[in-house]
PDB file of C-alpha atoms in Angstrom:
ATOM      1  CA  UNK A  89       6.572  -6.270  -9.615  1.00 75.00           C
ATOM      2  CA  UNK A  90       3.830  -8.463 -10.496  1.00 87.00           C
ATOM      3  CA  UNK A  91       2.692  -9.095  -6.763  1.00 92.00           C
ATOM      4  CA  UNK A  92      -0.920  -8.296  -6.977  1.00 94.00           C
ATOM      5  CA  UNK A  93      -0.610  -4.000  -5.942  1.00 95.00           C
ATOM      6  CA  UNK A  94      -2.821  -2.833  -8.593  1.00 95.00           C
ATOM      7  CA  UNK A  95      -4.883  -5.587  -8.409  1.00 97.00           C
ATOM      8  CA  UNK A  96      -5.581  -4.914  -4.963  1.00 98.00           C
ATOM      9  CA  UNK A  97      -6.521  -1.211  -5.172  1.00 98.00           C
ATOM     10  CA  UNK A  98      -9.267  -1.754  -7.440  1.00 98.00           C
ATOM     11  CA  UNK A  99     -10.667  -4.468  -5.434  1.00 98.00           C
ATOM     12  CA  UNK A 100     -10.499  -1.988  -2.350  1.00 98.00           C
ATOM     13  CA  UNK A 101     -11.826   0.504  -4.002  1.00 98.00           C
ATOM     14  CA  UNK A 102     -14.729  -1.796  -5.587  1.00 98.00           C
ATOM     15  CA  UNK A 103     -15.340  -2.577  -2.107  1.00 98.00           C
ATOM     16  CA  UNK A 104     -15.133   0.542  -0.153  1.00 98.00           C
ATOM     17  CA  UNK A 105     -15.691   3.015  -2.513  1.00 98.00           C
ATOM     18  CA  UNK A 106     -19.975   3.630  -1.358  1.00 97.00           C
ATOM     19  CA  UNK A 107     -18.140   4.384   2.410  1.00 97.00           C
ATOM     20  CA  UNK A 108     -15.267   6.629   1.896  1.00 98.00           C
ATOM     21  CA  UNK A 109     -14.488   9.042  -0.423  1.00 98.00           C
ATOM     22  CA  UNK A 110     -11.202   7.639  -2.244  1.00 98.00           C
ATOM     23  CA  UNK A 111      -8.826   8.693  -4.416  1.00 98.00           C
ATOM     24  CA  UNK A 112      -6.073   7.035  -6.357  1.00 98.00           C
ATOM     25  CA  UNK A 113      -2.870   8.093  -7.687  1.00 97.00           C
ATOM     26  CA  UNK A 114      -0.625   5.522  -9.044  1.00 95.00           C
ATOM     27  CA  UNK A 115       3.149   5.556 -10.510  1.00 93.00           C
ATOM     28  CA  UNK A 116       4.337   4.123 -13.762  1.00 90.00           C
ATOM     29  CA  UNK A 117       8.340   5.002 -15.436  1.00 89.00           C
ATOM     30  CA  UNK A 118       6.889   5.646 -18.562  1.00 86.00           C
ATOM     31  CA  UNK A 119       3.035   4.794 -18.996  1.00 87.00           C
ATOM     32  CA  UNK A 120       0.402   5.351 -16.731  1.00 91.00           C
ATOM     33  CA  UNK A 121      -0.733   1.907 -17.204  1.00 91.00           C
ATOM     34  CA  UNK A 122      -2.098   1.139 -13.797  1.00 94.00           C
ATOM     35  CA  UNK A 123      -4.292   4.310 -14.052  1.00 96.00           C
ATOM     36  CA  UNK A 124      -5.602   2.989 -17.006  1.00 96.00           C
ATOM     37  CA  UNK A 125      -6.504  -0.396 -15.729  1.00 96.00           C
ATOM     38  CA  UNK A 126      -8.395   1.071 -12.791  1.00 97.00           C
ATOM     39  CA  UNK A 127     -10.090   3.665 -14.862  1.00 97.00           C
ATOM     40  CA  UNK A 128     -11.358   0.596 -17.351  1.00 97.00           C
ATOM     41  CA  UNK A 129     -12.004  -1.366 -14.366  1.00 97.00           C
ATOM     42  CA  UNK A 130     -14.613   1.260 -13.229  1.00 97.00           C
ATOM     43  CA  UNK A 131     -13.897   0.805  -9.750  1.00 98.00           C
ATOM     44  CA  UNK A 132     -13.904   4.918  -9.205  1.00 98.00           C
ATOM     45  CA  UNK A 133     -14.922   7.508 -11.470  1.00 97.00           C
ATOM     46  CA  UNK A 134     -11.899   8.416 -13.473  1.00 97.00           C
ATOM     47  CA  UNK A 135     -11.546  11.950 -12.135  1.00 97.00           C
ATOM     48  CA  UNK A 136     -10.680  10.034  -9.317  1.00 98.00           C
ATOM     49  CA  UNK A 137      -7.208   8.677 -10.877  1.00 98.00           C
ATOM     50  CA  UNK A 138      -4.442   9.969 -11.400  1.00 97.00           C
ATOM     51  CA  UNK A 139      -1.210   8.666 -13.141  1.00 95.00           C
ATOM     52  CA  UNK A 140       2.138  10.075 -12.612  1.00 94.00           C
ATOM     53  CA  UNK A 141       5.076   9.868 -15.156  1.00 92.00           C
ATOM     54  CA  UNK A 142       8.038   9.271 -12.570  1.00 90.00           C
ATOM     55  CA  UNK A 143      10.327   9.145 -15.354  1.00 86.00           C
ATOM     56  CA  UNK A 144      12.731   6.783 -13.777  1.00 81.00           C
ATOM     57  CA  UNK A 145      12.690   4.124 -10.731  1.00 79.00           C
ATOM     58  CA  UNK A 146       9.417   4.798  -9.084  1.00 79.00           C
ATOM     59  CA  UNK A 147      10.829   4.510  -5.288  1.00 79.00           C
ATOM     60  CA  UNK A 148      12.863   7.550  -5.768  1.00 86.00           C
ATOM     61  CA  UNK A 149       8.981   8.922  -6.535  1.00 91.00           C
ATOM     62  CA  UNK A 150       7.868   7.495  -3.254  1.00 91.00           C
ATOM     63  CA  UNK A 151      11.561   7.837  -0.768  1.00 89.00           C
ATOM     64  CA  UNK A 152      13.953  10.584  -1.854  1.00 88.00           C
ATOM     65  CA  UNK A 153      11.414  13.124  -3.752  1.00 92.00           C
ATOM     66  CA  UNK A 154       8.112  12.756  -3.163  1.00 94.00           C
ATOM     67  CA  UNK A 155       7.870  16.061  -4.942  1.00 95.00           C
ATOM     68  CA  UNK A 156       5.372  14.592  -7.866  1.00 95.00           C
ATOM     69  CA  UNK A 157       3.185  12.197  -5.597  1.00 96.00           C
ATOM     70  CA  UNK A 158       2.575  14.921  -3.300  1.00 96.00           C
ATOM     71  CA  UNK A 159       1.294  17.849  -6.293  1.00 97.00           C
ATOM     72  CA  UNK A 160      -0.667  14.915  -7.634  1.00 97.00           C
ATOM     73  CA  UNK A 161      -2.718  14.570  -4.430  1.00 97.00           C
ATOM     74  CA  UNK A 162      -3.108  18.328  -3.866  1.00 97.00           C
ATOM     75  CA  UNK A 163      -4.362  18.927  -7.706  1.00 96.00           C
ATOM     76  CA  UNK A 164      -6.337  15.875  -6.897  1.00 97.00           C
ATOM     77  CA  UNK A 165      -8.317  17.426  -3.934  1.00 96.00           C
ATOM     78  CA  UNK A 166      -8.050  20.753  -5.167  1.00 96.00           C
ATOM     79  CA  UNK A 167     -10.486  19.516  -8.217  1.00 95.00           C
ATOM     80  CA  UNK A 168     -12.415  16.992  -6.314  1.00 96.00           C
ATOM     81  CA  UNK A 169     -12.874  18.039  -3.155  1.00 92.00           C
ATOM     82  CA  UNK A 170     -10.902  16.661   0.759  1.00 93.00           C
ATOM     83  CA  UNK A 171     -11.010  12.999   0.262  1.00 97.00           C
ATOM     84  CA  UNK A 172     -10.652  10.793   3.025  1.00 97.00           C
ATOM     85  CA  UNK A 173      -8.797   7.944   1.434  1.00 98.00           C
ATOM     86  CA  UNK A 174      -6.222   8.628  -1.285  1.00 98.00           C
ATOM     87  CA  UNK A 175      -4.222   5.346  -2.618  1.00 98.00           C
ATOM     88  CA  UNK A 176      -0.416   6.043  -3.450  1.00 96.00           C
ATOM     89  CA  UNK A 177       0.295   3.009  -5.878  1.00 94.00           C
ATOM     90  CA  UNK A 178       3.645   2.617  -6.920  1.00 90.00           C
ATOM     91  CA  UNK A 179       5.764  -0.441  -8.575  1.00 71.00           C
ATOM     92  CA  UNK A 180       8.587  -2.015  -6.663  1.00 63.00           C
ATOM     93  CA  UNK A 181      10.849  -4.678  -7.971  1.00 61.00           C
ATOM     94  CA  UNK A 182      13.194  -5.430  -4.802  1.00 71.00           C
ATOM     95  CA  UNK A 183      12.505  -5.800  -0.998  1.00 80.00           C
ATOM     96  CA  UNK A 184      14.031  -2.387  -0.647  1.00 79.00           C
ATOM     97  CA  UNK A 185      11.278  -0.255  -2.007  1.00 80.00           C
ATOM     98  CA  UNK A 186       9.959   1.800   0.454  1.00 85.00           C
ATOM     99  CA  UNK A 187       7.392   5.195   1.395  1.00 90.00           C
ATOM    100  CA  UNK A 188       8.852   8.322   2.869  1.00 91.00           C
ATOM    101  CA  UNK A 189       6.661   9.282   5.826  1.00 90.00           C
ATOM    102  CA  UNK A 190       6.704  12.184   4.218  1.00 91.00           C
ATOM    103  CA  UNK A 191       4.759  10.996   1.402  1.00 94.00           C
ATOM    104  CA  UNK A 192       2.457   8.745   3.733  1.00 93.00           C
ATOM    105  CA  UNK A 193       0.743   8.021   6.830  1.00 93.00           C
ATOM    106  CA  UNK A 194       0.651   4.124   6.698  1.00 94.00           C
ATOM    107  CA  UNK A 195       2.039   1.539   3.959  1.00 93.00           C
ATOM    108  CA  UNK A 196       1.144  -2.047   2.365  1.00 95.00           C
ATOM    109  CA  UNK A 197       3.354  -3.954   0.803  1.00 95.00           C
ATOM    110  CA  UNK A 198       2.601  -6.954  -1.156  1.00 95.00           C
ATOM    111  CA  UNK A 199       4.317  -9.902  -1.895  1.00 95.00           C
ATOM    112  CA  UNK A 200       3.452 -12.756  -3.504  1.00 95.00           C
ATOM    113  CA  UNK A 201       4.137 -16.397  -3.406  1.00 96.00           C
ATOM    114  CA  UNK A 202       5.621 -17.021  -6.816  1.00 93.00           C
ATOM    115  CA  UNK A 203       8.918 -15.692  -5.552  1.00 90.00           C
ATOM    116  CA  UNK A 204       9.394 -18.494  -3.207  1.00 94.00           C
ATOM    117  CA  UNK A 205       8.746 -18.697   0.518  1.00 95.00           C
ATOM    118  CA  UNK A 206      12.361 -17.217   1.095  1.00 95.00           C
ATOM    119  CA  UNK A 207      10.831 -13.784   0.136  1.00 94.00           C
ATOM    120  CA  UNK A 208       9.651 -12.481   3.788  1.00 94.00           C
ATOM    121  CA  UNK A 209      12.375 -13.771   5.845  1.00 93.00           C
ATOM    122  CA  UNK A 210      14.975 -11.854   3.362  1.00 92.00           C
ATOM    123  CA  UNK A 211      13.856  -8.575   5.317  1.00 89.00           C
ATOM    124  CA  UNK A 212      13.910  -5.472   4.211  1.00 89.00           C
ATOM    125  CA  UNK A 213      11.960  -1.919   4.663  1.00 88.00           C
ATOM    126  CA  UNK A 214       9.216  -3.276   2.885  1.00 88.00           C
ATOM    127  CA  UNK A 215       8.892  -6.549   4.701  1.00 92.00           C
ATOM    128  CA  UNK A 216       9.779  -5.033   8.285  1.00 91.00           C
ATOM    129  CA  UNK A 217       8.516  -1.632   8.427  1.00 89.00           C
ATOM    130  CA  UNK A 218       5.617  -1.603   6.484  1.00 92.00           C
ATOM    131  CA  UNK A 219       2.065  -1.068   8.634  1.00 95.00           C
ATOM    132  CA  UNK A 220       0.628  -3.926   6.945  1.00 97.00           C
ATOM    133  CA  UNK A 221       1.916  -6.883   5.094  1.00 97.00           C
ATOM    134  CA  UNK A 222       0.183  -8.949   2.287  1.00 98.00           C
ATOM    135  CA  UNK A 223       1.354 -12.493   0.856  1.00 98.00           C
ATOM    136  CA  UNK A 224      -0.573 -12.990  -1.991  1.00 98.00           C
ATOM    137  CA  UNK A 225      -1.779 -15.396  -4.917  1.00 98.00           C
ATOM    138  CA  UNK A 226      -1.628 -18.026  -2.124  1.00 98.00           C
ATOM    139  CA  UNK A 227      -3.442 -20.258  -4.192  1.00 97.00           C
ATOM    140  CA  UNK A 228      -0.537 -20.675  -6.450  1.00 97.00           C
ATOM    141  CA  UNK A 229       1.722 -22.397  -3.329  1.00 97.00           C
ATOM    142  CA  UNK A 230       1.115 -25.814  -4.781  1.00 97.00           C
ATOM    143  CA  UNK A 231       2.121 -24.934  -8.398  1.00 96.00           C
ATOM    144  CA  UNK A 232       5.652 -23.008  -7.181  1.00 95.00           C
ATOM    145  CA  UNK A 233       6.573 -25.298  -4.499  1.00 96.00           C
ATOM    146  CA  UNK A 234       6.058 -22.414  -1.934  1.00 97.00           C
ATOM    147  CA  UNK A 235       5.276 -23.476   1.790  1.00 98.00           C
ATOM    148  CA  UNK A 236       3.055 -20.831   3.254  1.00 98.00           C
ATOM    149  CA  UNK A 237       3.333 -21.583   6.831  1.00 98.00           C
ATOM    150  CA  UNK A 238       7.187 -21.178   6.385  1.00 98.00           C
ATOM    151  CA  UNK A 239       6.364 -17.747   4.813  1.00 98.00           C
ATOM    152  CA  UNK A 240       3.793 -16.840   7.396  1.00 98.00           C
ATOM    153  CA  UNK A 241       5.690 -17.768  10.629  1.00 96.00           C
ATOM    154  CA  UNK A 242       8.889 -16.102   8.792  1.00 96.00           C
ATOM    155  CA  UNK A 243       6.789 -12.418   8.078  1.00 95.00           C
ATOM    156  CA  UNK A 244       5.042 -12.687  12.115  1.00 94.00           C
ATOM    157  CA  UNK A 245       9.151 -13.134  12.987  1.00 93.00           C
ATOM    158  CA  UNK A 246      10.012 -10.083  11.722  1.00 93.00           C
ATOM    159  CA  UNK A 247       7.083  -7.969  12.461  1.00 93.00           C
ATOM    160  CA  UNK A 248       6.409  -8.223  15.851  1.00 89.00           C
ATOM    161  CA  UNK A 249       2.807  -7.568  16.315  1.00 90.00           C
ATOM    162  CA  UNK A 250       2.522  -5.731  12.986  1.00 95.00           C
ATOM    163  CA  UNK A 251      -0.119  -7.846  11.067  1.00 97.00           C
ATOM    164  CA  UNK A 252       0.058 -10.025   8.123  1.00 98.00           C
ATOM    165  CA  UNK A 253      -2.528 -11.137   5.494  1.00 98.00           C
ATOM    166  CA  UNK A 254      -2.420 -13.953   3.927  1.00 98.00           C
ATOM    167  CA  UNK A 255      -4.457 -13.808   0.816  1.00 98.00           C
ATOM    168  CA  UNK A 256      -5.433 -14.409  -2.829  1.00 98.00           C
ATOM    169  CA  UNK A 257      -7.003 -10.932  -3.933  1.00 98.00           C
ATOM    170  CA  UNK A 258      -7.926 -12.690  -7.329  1.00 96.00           C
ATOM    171  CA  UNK A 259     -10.419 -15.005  -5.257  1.00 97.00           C
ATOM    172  CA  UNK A 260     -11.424 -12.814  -2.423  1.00 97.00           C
ATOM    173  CA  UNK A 261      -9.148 -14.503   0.135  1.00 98.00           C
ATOM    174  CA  UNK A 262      -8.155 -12.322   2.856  1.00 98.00           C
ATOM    175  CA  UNK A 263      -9.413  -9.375   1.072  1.00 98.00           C
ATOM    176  CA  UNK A 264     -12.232  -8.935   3.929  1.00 98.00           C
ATOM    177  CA  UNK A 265      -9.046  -8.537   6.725  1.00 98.00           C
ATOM    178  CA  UNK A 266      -7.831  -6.313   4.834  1.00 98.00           C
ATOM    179  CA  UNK A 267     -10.369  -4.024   4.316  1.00 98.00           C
ATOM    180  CA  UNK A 268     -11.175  -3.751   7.860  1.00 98.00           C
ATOM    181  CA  UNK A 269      -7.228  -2.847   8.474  1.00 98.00           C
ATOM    182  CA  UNK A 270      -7.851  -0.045   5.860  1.00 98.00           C
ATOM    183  CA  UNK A 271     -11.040   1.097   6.704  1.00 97.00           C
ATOM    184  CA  UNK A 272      -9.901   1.482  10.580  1.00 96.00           C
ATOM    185  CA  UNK A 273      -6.759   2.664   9.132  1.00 96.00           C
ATOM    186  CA  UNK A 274      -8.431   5.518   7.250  1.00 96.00           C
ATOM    187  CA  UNK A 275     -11.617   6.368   9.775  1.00 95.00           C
ATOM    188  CA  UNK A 276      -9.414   6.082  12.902  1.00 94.00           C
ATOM    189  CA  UNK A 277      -5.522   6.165  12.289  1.00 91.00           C
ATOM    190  CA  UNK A 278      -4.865   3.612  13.695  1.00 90.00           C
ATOM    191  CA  UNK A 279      -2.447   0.650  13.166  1.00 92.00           C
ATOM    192  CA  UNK A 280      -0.249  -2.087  15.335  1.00 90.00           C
ATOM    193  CA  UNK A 281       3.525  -0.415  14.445  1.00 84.00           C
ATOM    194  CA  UNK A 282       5.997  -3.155  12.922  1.00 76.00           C
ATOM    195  CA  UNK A 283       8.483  -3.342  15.842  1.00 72.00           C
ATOM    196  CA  UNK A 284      11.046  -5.905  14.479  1.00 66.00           C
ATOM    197  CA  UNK A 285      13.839  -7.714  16.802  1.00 65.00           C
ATOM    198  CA  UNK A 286      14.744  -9.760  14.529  1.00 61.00           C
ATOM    199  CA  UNK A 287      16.466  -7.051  11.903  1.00 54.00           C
ATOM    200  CA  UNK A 288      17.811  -3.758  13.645  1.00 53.00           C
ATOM    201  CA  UNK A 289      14.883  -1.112  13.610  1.00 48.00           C
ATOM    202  CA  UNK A 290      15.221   1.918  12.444  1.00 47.00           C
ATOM    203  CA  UNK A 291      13.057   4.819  13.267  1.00 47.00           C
ATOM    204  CA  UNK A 292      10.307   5.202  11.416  1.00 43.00           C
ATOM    205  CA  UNK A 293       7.153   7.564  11.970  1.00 46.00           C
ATOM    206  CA  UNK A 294       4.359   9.083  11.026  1.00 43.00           C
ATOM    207  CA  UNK A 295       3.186  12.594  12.206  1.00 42.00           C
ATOM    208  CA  UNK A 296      -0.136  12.382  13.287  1.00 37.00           C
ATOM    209  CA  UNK A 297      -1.760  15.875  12.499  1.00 36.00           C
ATOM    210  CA  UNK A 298      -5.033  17.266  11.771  1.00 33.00           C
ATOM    211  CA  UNK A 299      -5.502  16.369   8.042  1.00 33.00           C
ATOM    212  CA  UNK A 300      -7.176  12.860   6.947  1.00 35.00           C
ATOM    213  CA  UNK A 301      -5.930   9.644   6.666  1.00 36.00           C
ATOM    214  CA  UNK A 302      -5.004   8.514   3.392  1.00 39.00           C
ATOM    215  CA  UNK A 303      -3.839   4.986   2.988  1.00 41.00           C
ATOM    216  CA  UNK A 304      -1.906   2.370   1.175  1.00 47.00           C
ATOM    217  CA  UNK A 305      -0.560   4.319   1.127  1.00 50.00           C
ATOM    218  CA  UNK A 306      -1.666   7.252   3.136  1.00 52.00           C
ATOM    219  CA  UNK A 307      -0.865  10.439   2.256  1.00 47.00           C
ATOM    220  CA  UNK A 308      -0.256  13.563   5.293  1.00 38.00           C
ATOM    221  CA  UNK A 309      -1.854  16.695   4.833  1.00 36.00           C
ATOM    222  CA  UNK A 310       0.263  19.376   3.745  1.00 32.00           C
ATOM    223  CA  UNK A 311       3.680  17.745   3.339  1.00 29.00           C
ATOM    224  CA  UNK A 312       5.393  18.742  -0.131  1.00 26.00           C
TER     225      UNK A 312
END
């Protein structure tokens, strides 16, 4: 919570949105405050947003019953058309929080520096299995006391080849990476899998079928 997610939709979408048609749905407990900030942000036409009531923890929204997410996309395209980007935002507030691959194709997850540079080498779903990895508001380091090499070299442990961004999405650091990982991500589906030997993997995939990408998640074509 408080890591930068929302932050770093709308600056994707500011930046991508003239290449790819995108869409955005994003999950709140009891607000759809996030859609609201992108729709006053004017990064995509607020058709294009959607905000979904979970009602309660937002990973059970995302994990065990992706049953809202997943008639939010479809009355999404339904009114605007196939999209070939959708964004699945959702809050997190532990390392834990994590996408069913039946919600999405390929996940980000974003931490930031503020929690100390323990945060990556504590593990977890997030941290491990996630397609790509963001440490952001590195420009805060020096204020928190946070060493960013020891959170760097401690993420690359525990990903394998999987890649990690370091970044400050409130400056434009890192924010060109990735965009690129995205923008492959969504044109091509393609991404380096997080293969971890440092924390016992567990299986994690993502069907590859004939529907488009969607990212950051990205959402599969015709899973309910």
């Amino acid at each position: 919570m408080g890591s930068g997610k929302t932050a770093l939709v709308a600056e994707l979408c500011r930046r991508m949105a003239d290449r790819l048609e995108i869409g955005v749905v994003t999950n709140d407990i009891y607000t759809r405050e996030d859609a609201e900030f992108l729709t006053t942000a004017g990064v995509l036409p607020a058709q294009r947003i959607v905000g979904v009531e979970t009602g309660g923890c937002p990973h059970t929204a995302i994990r065990d019953d992706v049953s809202m997410n997943a008639l939010a996309i479809e009355e999404l395209e339904r009114r605007e058309g196939p999209l070939e980007l959708v964004f699945v935002e959702s809050g997190g507030d532990n390392l834990a929080a994590s996408f069913s691959p039946e919600l999405v194709e390929a996940s980000i997850y974003v931490v930031d520096v503020a929690g100390g540079d323990k945060v990556p080498r504590k593990g977890g779903p997030g941290v491990t299995r996630s397609e790509l990895l963001v440490v952001n508001k590195v420009d805060l380091a020096p204020m928190v006391g946070a060493d960013l090499a020891v959170m760097e070299g401690d993420a690359r442990r525990l990903r394998g080849r999987a890649p990690v961004v370091m970044a400050s999405v409130a400056r434009g650091d890192g924010m060109e990476e990735v965009e690129s990982w995205v923008e492959r991500a969504a044109r091509h589906r393609r991404w380096e899998p997080a293969v971890s030997e440092a924390r016992p993997q567990v299986e994690h995939r993502h069907a590859r079928g004939e529907g488009q990408a969607r990212g950051g998640a990205l959402h599969r074509d015709g899973d309910a």
